[in-house]
mmCIF file of C-alpha atoms in Angstrom:
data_model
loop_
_atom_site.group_PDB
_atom_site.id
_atom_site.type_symbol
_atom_site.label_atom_id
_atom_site.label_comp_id
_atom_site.label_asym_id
_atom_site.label_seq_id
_atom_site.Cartn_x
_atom_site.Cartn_y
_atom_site.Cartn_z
ATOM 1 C CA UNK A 17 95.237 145.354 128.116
ATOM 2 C CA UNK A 18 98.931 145.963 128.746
ATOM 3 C CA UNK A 19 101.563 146.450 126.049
ATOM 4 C CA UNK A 20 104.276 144.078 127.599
ATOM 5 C CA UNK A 21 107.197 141.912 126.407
ATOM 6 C CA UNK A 22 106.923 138.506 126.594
ATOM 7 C CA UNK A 23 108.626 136.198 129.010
ATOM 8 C CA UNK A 24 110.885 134.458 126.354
ATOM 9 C CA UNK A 25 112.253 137.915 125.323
ATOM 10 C CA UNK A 26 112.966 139.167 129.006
ATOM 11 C CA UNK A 27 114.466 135.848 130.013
ATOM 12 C CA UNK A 28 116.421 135.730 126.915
ATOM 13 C CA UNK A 29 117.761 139.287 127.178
ATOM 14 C CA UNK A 30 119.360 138.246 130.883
ATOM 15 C CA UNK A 31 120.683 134.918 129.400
ATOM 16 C CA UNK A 32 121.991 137.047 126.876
ATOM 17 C CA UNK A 33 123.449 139.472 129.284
ATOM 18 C CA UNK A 34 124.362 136.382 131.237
ATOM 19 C CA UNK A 35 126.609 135.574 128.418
ATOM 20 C CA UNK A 36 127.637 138.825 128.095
ATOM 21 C CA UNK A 37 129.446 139.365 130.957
ATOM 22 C CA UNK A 38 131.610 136.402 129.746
ATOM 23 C CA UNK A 39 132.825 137.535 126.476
ATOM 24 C CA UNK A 40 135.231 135.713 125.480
ATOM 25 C CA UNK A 41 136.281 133.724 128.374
ATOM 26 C CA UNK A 42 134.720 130.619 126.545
ATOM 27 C CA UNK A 43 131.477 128.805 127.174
ATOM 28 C CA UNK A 44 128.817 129.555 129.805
ATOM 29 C CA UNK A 45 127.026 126.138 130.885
ATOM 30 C CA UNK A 46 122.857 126.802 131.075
ATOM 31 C CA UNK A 47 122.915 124.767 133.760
ATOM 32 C CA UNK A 48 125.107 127.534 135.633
ATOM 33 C CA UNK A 49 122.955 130.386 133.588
ATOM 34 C CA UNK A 50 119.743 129.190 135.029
ATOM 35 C CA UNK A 51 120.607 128.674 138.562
ATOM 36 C CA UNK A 52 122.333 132.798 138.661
ATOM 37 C CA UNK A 53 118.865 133.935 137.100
ATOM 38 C CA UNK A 54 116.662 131.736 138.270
ATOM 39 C CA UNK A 55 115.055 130.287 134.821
ATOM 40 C CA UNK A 56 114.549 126.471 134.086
ATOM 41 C CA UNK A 57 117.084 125.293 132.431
ATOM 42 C CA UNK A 58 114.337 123.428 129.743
ATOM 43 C CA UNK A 59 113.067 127.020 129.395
ATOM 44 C CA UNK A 60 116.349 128.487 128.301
ATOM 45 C CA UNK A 61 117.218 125.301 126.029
ATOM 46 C CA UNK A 62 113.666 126.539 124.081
ATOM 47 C CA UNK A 63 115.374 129.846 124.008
ATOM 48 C CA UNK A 64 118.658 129.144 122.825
ATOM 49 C CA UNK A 65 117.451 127.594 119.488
ATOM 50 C CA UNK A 66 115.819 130.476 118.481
ATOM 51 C CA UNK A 67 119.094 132.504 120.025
ATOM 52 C CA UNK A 68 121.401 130.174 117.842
ATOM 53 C CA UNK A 69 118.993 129.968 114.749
ATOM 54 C CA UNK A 70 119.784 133.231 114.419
ATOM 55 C CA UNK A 71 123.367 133.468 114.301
ATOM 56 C CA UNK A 72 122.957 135.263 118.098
ATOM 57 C CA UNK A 73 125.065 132.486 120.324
ATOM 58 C CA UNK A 74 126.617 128.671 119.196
ATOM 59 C CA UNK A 75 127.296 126.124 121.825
ATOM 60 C CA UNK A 76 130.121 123.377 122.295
ATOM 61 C CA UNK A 77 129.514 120.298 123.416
ATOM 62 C CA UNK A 78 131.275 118.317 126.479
ATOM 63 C CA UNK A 79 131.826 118.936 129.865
ATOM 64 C CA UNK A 80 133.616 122.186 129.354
ATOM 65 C CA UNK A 81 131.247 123.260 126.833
ATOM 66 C CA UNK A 82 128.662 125.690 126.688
ATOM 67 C CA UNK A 83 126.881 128.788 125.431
ATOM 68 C CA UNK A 84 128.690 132.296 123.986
ATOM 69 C CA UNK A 85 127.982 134.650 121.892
ATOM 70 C CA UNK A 86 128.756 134.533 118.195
ATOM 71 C CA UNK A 87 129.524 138.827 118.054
ATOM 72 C CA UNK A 88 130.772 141.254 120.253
ATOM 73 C CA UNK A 89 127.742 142.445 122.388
ATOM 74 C CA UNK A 90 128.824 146.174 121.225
ATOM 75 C CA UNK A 91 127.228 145.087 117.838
ATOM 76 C CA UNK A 92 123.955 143.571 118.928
ATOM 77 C CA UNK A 93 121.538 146.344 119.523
ATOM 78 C CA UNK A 94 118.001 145.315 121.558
ATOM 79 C CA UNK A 95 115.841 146.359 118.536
ATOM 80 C CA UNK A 96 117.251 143.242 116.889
ATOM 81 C CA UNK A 97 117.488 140.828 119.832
ATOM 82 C CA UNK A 98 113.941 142.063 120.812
ATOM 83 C CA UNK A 99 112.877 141.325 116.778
ATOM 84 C CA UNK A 100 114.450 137.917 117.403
ATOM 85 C CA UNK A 101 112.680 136.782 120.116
ATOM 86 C CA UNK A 102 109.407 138.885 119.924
ATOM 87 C CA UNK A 103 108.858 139.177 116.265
ATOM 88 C CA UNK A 104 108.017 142.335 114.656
ATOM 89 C CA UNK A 105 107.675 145.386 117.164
ATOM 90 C CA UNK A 106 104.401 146.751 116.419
ATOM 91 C CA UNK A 107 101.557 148.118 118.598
ATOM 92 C CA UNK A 108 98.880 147.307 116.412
ATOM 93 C CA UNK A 109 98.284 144.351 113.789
ATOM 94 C CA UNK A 110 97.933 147.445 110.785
ATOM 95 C CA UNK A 111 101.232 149.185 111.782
ATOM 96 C CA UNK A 112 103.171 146.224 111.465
ATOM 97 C CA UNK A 113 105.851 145.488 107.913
ATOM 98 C CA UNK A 114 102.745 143.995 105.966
ATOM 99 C CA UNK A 115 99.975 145.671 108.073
ATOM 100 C CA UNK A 116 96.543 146.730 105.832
ATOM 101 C CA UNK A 117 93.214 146.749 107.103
ATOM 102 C CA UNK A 118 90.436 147.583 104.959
ATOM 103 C CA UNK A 119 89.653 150.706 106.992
ATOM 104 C CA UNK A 120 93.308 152.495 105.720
ATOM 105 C CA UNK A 121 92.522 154.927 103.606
ATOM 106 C CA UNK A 122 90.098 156.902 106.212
ATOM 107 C CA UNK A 123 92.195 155.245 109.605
ATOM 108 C CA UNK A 124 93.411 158.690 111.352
ATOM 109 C CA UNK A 125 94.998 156.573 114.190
ATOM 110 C CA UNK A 126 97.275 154.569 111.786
ATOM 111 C CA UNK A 127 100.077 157.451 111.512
ATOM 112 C CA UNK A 128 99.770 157.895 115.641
ATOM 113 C CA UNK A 129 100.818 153.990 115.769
ATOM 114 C CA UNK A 130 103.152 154.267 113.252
ATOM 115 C CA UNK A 131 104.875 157.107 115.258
ATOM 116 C CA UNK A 132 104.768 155.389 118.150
ATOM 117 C CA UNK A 133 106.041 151.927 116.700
ATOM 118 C CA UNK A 134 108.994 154.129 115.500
ATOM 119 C CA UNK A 135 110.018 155.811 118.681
ATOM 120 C CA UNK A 136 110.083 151.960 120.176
ATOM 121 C CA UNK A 137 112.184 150.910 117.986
ATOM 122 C CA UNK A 138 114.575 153.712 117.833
ATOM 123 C CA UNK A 139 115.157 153.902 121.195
ATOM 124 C CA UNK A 140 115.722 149.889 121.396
ATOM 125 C CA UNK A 141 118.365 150.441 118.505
ATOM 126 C CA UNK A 142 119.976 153.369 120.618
ATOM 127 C CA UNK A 143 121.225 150.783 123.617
ATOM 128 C CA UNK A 144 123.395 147.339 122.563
ATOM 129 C CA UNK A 145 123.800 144.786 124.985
ATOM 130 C CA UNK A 146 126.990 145.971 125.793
ATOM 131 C CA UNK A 147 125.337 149.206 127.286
ATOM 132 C CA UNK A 148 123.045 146.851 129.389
ATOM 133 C CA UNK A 149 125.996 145.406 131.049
ATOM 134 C CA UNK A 150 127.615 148.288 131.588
ATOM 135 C CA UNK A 151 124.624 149.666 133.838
ATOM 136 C CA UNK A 152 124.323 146.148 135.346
ATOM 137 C CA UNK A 153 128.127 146.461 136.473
ATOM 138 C CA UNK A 154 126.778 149.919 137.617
ATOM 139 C CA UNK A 155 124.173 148.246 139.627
ATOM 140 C CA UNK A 156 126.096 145.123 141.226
ATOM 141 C CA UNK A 157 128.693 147.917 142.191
ATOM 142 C CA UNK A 158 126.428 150.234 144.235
ATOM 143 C CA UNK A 159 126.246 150.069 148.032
ATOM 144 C CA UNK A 160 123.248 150.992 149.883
ATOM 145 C CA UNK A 161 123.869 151.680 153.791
ATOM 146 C CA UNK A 162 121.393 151.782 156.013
#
């Protein structure tokens, strides 16, 4: 089995980025969102509600209107964007918030998951999305020559 983020949370974190990049320069249509990364635009409609439930992005309506985020992407860290879309970060059903099993008290993995769970999560707090699009400006600048 493979640890692994789900789709919604990848192809949220590049609309996110998406909308990013456009900081306030007003709304960012999905329709233009999903043709640049190549996502249905029904599958990024599913992923805005939970974006905009969550106080992450609001939309305008009309033909100028749009997608953009509600905070400065210098305060929204991955842990939390990763929390919104993937739930609680957690390796194991027993090292989640409310995680007991009825094998606790002798478990001598539980503090290994634990550990692990809390090295995930600190280094998703370390990087906001404004770090991401500062090494994807990195990247679309770079020049390969063959």
């Amino acid at each position: 089995m493979k640890m692994k983020l789900s789709t919604r949370t990848r192809y949220g974190l590049r609309m996110l980025i998406a909308l990013a990049k456009k900081f306030n320069q007003g709304p960012y249509q999905i329709s233009e969102i999903s043709r640049l990364e190549e996502i249905s635009e029904k599958y990024l409609g599913q992923i805005s509600i939970i974006l905009r439930n969550n106080g992450i992005i609001e939309s305008t309506r009309g033909s100028q209107g749009g997608f953009y985020l509600t905070k400065d992407p210098a305060l929204l860290n991955l842990k939390d964007i990763v929390e919104i879309l993937e739930g609680d970060i957690s390796l194991v059903s027993c090292s989640d918030i409310n995680g007991e099993c009825n094998r606790t008290s002798q478990c001598v993995t539980k503090d290994i998951w634990e550990e692990v769970n809390n090295a995930i999560k600190s280094t998703l707090s370390k990087y906001t999305l404004q770090d991401i699009v500062d090494l994807s400006n990195t990247k679309d600048g770079e020049m390969f020559y063959i």
